[in-house]
Coordinates of C-alpha atoms and ligand atoms in Angstrom, one line a residue:
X155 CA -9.2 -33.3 6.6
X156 CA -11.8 -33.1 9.5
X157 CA -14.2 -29.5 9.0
X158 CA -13.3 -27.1 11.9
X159 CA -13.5 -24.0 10.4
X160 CA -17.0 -23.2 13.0
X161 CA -15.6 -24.9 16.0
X162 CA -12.8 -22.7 15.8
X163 CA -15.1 -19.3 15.2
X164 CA -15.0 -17.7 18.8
X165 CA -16.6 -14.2 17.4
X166 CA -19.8 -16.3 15.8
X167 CA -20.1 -18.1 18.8
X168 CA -22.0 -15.4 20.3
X169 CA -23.6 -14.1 17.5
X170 CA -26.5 -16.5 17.6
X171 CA -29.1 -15.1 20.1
X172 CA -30.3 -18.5 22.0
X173 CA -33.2 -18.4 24.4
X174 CA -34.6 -20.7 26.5
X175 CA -38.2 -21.6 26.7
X176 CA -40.2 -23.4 29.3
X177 CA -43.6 -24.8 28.1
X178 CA -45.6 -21.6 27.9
X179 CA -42.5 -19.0 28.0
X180 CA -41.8 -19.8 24.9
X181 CA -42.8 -16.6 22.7
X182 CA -41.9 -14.0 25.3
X183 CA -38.6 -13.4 24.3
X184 CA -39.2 -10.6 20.8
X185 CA -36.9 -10.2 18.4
X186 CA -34.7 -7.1 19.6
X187 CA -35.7 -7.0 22.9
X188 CA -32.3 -9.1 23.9
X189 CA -28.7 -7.7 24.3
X190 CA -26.3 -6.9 21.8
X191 CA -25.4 -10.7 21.5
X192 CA -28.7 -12.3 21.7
X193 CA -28.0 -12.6 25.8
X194 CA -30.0 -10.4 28.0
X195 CA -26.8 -10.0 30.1
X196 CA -28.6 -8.7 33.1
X197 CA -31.0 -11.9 33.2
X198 CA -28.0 -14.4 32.7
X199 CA -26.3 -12.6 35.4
X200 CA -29.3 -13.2 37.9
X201 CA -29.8 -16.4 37.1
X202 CA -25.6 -17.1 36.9
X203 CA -25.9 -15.1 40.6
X204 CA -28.4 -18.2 41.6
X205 CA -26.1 -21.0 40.6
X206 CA -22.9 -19.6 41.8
X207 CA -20.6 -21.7 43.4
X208 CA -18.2 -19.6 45.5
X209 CA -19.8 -19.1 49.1
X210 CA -20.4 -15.4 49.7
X211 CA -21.5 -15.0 46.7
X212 CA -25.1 -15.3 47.3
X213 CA -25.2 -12.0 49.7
X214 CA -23.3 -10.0 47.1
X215 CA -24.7 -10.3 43.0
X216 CA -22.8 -7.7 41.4
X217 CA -19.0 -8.8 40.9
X218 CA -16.8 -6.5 41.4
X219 CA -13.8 -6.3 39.2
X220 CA -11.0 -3.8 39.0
X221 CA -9.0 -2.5 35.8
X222 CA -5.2 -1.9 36.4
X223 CA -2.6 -0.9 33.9
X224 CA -1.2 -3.7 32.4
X225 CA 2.0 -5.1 33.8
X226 CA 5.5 -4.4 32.9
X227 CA 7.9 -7.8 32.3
X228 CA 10.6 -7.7 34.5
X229 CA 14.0 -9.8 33.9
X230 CA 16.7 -10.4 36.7
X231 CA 20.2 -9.6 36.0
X232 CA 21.0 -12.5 34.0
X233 CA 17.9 -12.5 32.3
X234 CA 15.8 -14.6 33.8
X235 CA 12.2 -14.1 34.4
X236 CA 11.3 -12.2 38.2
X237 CA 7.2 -11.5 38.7
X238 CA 5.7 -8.7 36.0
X239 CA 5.5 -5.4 37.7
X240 CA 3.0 -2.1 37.6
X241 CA 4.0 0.6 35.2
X242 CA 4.8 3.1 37.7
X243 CA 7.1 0.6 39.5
X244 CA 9.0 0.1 36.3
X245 CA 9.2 4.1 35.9
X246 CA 10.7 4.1 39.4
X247 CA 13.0 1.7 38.4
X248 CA 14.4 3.2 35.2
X249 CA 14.9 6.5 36.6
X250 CA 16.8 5.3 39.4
X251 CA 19.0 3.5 36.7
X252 CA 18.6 0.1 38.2
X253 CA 16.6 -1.4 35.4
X254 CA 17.4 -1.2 31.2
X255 CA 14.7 -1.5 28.5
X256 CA 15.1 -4.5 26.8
X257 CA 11.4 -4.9 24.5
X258 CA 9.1 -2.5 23.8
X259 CA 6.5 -5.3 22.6
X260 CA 5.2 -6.4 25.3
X261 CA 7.4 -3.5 27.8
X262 CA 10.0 -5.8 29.3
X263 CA 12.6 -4.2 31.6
X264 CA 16.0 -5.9 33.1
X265 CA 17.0 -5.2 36.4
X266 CA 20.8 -4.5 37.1
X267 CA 21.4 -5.3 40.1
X268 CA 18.9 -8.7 41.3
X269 CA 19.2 -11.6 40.5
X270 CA 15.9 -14.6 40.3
X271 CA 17.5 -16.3 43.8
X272 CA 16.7 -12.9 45.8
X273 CA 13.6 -12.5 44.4
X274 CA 10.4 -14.1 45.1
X275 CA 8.7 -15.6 42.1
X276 CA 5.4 -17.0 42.7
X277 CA 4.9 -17.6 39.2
X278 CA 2.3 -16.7 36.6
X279 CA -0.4 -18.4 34.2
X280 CA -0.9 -18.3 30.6
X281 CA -4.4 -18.6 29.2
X282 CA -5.4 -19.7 26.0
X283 CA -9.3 -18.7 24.1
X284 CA -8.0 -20.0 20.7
X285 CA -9.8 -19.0 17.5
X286 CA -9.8 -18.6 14.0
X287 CA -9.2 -15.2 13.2
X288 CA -8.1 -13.7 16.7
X289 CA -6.4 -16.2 19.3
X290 CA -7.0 -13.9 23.0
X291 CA -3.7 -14.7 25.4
X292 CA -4.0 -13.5 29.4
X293 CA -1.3 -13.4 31.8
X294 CA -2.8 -14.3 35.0
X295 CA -1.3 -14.1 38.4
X296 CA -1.0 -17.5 40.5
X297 CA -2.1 -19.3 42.9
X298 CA -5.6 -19.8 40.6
X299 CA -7.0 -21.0 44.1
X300 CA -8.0 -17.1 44.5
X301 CA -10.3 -14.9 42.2
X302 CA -8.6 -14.3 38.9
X303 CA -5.9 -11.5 38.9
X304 CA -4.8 -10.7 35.4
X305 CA -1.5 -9.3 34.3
X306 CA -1.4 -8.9 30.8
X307 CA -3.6 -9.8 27.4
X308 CA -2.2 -10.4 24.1
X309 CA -5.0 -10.1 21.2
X310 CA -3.2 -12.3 18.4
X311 CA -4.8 -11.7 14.9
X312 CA -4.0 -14.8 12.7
X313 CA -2.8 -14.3 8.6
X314 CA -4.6 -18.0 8.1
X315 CA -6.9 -16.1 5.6
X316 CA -3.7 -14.7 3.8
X317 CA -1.4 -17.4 3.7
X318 CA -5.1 -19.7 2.7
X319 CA -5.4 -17.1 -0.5
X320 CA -1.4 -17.0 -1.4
X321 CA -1.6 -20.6 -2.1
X322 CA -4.6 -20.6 -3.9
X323 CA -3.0 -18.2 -6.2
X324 CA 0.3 -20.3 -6.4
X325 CA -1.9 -23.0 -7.3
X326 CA -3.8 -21.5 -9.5
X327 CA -0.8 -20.3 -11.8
X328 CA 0.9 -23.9 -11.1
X329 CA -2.4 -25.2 -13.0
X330 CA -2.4 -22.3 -15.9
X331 CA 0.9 -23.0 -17.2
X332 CA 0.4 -27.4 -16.7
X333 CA -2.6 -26.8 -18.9
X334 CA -0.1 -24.9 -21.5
X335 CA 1.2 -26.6 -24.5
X336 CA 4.5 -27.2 -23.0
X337 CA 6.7 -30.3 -22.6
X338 CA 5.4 -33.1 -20.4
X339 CA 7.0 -32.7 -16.8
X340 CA 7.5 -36.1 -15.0
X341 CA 6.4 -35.9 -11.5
X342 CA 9.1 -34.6 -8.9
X343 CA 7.2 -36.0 -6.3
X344 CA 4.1 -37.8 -4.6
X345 CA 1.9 -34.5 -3.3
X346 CA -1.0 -36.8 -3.7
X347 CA -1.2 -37.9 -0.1
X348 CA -1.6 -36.0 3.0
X349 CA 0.4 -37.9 6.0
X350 CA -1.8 -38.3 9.3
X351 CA -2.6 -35.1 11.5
X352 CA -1.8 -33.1 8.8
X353 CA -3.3 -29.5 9.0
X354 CA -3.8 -26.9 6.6
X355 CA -1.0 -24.5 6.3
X356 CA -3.8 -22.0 7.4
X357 CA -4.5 -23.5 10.1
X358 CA -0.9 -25.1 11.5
X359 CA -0.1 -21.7 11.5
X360 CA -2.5 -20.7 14.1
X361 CA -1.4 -23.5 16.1
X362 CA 2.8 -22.1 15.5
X363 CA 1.7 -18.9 16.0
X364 CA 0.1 -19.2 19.4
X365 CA 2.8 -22.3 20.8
X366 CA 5.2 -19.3 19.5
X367 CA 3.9 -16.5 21.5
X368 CA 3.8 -18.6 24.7
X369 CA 7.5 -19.8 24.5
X370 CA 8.3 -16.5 24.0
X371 CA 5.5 -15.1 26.9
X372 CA 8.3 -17.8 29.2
X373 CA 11.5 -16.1 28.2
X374 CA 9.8 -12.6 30.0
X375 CA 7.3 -14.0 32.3
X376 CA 8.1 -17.4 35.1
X377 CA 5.2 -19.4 33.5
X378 CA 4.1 -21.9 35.8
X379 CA 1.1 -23.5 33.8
X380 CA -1.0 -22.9 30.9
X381 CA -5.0 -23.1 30.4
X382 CA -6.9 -23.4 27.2
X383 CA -10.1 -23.7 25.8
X384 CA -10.0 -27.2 24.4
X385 CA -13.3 -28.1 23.4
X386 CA -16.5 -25.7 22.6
X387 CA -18.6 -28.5 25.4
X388 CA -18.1 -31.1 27.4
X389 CA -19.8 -34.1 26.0
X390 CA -19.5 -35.9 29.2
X391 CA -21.8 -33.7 30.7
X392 CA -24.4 -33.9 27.7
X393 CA -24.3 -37.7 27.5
X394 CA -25.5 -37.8 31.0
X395 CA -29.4 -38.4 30.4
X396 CA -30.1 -36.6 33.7
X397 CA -30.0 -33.0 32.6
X398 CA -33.0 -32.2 34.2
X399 CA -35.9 -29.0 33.8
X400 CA -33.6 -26.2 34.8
X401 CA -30.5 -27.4 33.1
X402 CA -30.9 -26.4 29.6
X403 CA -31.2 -22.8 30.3
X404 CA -28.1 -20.7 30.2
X405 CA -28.0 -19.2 33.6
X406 CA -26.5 -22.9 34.1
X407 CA -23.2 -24.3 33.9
X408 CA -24.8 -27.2 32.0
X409 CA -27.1 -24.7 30.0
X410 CA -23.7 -22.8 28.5
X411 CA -22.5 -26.4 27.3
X412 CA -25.9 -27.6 25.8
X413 CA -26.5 -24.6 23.6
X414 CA -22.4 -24.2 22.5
X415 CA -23.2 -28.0 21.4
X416 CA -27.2 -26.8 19.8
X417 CA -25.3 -24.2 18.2
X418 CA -22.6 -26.4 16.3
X419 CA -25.1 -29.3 15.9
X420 CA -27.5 -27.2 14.2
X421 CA -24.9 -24.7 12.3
X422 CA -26.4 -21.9 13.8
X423 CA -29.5 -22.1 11.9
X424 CA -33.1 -22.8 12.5
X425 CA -34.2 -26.3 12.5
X426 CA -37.5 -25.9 10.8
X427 CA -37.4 -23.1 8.0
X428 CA -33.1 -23.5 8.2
X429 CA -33.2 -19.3 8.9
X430 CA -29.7 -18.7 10.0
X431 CA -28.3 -17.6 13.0
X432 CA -25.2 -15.5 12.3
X433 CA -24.4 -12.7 9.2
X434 CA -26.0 -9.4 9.0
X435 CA -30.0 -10.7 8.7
X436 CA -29.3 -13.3 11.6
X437 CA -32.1 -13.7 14.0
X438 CA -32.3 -14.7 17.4
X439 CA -33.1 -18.2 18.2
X440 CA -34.5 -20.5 20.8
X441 CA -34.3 -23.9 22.4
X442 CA -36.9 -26.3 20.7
X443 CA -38.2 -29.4 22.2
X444 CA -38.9 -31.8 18.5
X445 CA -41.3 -33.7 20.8
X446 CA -42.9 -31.5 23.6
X447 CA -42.7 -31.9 27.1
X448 CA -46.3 -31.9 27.1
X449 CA -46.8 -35.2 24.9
X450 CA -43.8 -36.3 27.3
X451 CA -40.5 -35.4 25.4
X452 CA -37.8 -35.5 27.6
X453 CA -35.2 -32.5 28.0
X454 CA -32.1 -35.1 26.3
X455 CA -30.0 -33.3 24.4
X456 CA -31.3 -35.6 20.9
X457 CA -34.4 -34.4 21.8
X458 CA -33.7 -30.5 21.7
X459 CA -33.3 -28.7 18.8
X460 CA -32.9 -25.0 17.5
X461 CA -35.7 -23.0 16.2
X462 CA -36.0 -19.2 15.0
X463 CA -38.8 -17.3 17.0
X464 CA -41.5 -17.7 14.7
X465 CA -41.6 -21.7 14.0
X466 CA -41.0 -21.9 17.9
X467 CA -44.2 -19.7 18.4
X468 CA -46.2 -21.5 15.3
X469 CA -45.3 -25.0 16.1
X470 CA -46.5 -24.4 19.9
X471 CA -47.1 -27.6 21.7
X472 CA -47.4 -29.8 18.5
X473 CA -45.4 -32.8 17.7
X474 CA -42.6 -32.3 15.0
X475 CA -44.5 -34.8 12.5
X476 CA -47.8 -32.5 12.7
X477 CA -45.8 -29.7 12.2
X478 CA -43.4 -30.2 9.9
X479 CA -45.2 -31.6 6.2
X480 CA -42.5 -32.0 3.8
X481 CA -41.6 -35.7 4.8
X482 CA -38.1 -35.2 3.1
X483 CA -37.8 -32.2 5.6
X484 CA -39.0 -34.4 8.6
X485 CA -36.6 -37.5 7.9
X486 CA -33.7 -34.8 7.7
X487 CA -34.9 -32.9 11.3
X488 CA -34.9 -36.6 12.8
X489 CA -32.1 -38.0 11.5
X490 CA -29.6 -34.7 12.7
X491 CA -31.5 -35.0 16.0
X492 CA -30.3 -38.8 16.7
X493 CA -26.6 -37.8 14.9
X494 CA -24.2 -39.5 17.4
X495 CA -22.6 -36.9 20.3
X496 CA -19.1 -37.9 19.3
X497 CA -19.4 -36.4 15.8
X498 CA -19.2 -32.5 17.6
X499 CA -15.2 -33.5 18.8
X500 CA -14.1 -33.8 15.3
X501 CA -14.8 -30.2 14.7
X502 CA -12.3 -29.9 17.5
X503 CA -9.5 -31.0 15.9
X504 CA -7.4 -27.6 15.1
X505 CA -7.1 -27.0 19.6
X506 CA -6.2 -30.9 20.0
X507 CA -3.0 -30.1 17.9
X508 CA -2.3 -26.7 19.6
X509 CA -2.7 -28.8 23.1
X510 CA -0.5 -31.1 22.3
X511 CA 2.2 -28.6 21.1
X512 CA 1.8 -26.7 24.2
X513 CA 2.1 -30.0 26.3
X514 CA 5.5 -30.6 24.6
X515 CA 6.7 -28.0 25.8
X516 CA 6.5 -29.5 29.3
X517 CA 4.1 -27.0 30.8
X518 CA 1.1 -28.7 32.8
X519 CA -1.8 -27.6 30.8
X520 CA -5.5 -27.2 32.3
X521 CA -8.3 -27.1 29.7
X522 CA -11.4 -26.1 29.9
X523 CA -14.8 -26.1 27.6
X524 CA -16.5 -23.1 25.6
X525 CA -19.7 -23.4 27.4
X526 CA -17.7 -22.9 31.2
X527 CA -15.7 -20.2 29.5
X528 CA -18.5 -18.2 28.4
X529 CA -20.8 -19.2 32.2
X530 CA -17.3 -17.5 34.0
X531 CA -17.4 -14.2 31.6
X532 CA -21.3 -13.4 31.8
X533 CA -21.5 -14.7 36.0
X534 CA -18.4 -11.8 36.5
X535 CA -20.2 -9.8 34.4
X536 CA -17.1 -9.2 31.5
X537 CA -17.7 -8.1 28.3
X538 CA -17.3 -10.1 25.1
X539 CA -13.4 -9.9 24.0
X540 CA -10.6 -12.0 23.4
X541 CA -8.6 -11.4 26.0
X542 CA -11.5 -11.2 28.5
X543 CA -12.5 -15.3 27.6
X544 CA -9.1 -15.9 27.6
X545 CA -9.2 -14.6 30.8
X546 CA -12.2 -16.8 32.0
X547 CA -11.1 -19.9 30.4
X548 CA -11.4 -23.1 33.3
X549 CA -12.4 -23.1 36.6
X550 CA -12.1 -20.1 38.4
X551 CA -13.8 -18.9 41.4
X552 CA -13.9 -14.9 40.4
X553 CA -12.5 -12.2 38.4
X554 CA -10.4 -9.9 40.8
X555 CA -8.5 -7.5 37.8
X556 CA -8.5 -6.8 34.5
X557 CA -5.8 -5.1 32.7
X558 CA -7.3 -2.2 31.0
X559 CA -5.6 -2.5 27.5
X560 CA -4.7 -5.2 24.9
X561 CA -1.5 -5.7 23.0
X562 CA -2.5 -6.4 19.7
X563 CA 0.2 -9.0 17.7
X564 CA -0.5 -9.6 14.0
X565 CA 1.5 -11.9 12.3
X566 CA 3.1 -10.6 9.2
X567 CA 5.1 -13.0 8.7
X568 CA 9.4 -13.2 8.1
X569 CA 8.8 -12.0 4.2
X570 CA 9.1 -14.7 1.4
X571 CA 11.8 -16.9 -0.3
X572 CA 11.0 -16.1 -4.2
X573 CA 13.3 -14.0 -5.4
X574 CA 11.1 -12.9 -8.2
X575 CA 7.3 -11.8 -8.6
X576 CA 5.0 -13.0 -11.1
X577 CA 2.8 -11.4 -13.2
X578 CA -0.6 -12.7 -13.7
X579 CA 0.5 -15.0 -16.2
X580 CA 2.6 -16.7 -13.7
X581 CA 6.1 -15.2 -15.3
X582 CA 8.7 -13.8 -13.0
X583 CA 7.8 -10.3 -13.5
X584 CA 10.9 -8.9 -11.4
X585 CA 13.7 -9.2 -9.2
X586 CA 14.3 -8.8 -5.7
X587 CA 17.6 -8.5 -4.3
X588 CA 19.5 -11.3 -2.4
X589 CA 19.6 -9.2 0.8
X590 CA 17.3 -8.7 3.3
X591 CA 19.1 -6.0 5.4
X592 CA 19.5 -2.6 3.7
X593 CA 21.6 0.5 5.8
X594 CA 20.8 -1.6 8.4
X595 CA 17.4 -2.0 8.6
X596 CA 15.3 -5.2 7.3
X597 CA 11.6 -5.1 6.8
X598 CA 9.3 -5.2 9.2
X599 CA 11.6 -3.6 12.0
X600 CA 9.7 -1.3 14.6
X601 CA 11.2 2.0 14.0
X602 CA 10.9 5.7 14.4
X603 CA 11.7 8.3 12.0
X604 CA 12.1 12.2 12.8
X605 CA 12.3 14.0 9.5
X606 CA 12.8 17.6 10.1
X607 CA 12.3 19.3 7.2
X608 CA 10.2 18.6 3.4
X609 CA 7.0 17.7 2.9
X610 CA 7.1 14.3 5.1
X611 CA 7.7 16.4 8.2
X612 CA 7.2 15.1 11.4
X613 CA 7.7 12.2 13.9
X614 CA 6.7 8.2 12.5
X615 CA 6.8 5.2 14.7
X616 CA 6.2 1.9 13.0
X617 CA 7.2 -0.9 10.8
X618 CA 9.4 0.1 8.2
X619 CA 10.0 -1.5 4.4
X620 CA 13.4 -1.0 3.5
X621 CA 14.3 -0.1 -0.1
X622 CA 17.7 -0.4 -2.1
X623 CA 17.7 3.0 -2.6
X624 CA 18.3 3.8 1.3
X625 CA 14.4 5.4 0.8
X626 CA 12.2 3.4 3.2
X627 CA 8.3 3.5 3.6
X628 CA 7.2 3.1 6.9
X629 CA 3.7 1.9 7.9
X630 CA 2.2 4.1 11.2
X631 CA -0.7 3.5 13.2
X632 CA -2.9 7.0 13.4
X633 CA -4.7 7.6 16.8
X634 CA -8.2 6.8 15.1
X635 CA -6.8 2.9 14.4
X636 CA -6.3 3.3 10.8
X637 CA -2.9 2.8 9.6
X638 CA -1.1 5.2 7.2
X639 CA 2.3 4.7 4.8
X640 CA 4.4 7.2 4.1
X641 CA 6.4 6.8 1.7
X642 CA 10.2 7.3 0.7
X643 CA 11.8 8.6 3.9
X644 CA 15.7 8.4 4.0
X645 CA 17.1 6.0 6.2
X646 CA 19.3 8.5 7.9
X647 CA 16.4 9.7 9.6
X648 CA 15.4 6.0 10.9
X649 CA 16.3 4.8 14.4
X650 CA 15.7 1.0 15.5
X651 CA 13.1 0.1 18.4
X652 CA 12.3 -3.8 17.7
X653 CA 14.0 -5.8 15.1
X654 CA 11.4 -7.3 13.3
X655 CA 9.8 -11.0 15.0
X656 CA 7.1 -12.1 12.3
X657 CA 4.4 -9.3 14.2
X658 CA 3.4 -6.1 14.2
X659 CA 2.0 -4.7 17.4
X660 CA -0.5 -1.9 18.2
X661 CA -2.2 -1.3 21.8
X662 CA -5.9 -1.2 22.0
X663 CA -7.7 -0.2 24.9
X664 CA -9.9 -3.4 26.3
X665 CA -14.0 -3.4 26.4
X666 CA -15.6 -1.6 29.1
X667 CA -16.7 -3.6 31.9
Ligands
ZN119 ZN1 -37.5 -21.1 11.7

């Protein structure tokens, strides 16, 4: 299997602070002095304001985007997907009785009396920033010829770490009891090969998670197209030898691509003393040019290189070989400096499968790269989130809205086939009944329980696990974020939102703009 487990890290991706340097610039930029995220957002936004394409845009550098509520799904009478609508629309709706709730997760209503031919549908977009952990999903409104008007964002938090440890602990009691004095078992069967494109379980499940959210986002929504982030750069536009003095630094189109691509080439760390650039004691980093421009390096991307403050500031205008001594040291710099471009697409190998899942599904898909994604977000002035570089994923001429809150989908999963436990010995240590559904409830339905009297008084809304007994937990979000069980509450007190899907869904207001 081909590594990916960085290409596919959208949270580290801006946890390495990169500067730029030009000749004598070079040491200005202190440690600290830079945003959050190593960007000094309101530098990259002038400089993003300079090299904007849309006309207009010049006369007016602060983008102006609006948060609305996010929309409601609307469904015609035979339940076919009309255009989202506001919240207070949907209110109207409901009240006057011509519309029926028919989710909760995400709010999708059904209107009684319209059907899709009556009804004009201009269509919507789904937008793809995949990751490893967290996978952000926007609804946007079409035509994409206009600024960006989003709908919706889904915040999808992956279980690859989960499912990753459960096997590991499968295997690892599969190999205790082999190593046992017990009777030779023959083979059943040839695990000894993987077949081609195979995938991790971990990580084919972030590519079925996310194909299964948008065929489910089309049963609500009249999905028209999808765009995803397919690669982290475009090595097209780094192979091209004539990325000139400007181009490298980030308030660039080109500059976003060429440090995403510094950044993987490099693994986030420093060149020279190999300080790195993510975790708690990261520091920030800067472009490095292995042979200055001053003893006529060029600005090619084989001849760029990333360096930690300091070595930037001691090595000054000196060549590499008088600055670097250890010649073991020096061979490695030189020889990950001249690694071949095409190396950085196999890292991208996790999104090539998800991109051609989503194409099967007959949807045109546009993609886009990491480095435009990230240009889009910072030149409309967006916060780092999910949904937000979701939102900015391709080309796009401007942010007009932003919904103002997040669904947040973990996959949990549809429970397990073993009908027993083990012990950690790897013996069945009990058993579980045949049945999944008990008093009519199955774990992991959304419920709500109003329990009147005892000492589990009050009102629960969450995802229940059912018991044979008929004494359920269930499993509430608090207001603070932290989620609480309570334990052994009878099931006539239990009434059905959701029936369970594989997720568990919270809301989650979206970062400030
Ligand atoms: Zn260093």
């Amino acid at each position: 299997m081909l590594p990916q487990s960085l290409a596919l890290e959208s949270v580290s991706a801006d946890t390495v602070g990169v500067t730029t340097k030009r000749g004598t610039d070079a040491g200005k930029t202190a440690p600290g002095t830079q945003h959050g995220r190593g960007e000094n957002l309101h530098r990259i936004r002038q400089r993003a304001d300079r090299h904007r394409v849309t006309p207009g845009s010049g006369s007016n550098p602060a983008p102006s985007v609006r948060t609305v509520q996010p929309s409601v799904f609307v469904l015609d009478k035979c339940k076919q997907p009309l255009m989202p609508t506001s919240p207070a629309r949907a209110k109207q709706l409901l009240r006057a009785g011509r519309a029926r709730v028919v989710r909760l997760h995400p709010f999708t209503i059904r209107l009684v009396d319209r059907t899709r031919e009556h009804s004009a549908v201009e269509g919507v977009q789904i937008k793809i920033d995949p990751g490893s952990r967290c996978t952000g999903v926007s609804v946007v409104r079409v035509p994409p010829s206009e600024a960006v008007h989003g709908l919706f964002g889904i915040e999808i938090q992956h279980r690859g770490r989960q499912i990753s440890k459960n096997l590991t602990s499968r295997a690892a009691l599969r190999r205790g009891r082999r190593s046992r004095n017990l009777r030779h078992r023959a083979p059943r069967f040839s695990n000894r090969m993987t077949p081609q494109g195979w995938l991790a379980p971990s990580l084919q499940h972030r590519v079925d998670s996310t194909s299964s959210v948008v065929s489910r986002l089309r049963t609500i929504a009249p999905v028209t197209s999808v765009a995803m982030e397919l690669v982290r750069f475009d090595l097209q536009k780094l192979v091209n030898p004539e990325i000139t003095g400007t181009e490298y630094q980030q308030g660039t189109l080109a500059g976003f691509e060429v440090r995403e691509y510094l950044l993987a080439k490099w693994h986030r760390s420093c060149a020279y003393c190999e300080v790195s650039g993510v975790g708690p004691r990261s520091v920030p980093m800067n472009i490095d040019h292995i042979r200055p421009r001053v003893k006529g390096g060029s600005n090619r991307v084989s001849n760029l290189a990333l360096a930690c403050v300091p070595c930037n500031q001691a090595k000054g205008s000196r060549d590499v070989a008088e600055f670097v001594t250890d010649p073991a040291r020096l061979a490695r710099i030189a020889a990950q400096a001249q690694r071949p471009l095409v190396d950085a697409a196999a890292v991208n190998a996790t999104r090539w499968v998800l991109y051609e899942a989503i194409k099967a599904t007959g949807l045109p898909v546009h993609t886009g790269t990491g480095g435009r994604t990230k240009w889009n977000r910072v030149s409309n002035g967006l916060p780092k989130s999910h949904t937000l570089d979701a939102l900015c994923v391709g080309g796009i001429t401007g942010v007009a809205a932003v919904p103002n809150a997040v669904l947040v989908a973990t996959s949990t999963g549809r429970g397990t086939y073993a009908r027993t436990r083990s012990d950690k010995y790897g013996f069945p240590r009990l058993r579980l009944t045949r049945q999944k559904r008990h008093f009519g409830f199955a774990t992991g339905d959304h419920v709500r329980a109003v329990v009147s009297t005892g000492t589990n008084t009050g009102t629960y809304v969450g995802r229940v696990a059912v018991r044979a007994s008929g004494r359920f937990n269930i499993t509430t979000t608090r207001p603070d974020g932290k989620s609480v069980t309570v334990q052994g509450i009878h099931h006539r007190h239990f009434r059905l939102l959701n029936r369970a899907d594989g997720w568990s869904y919270t809301r989650k207001e979206e970062e400030r703009i």
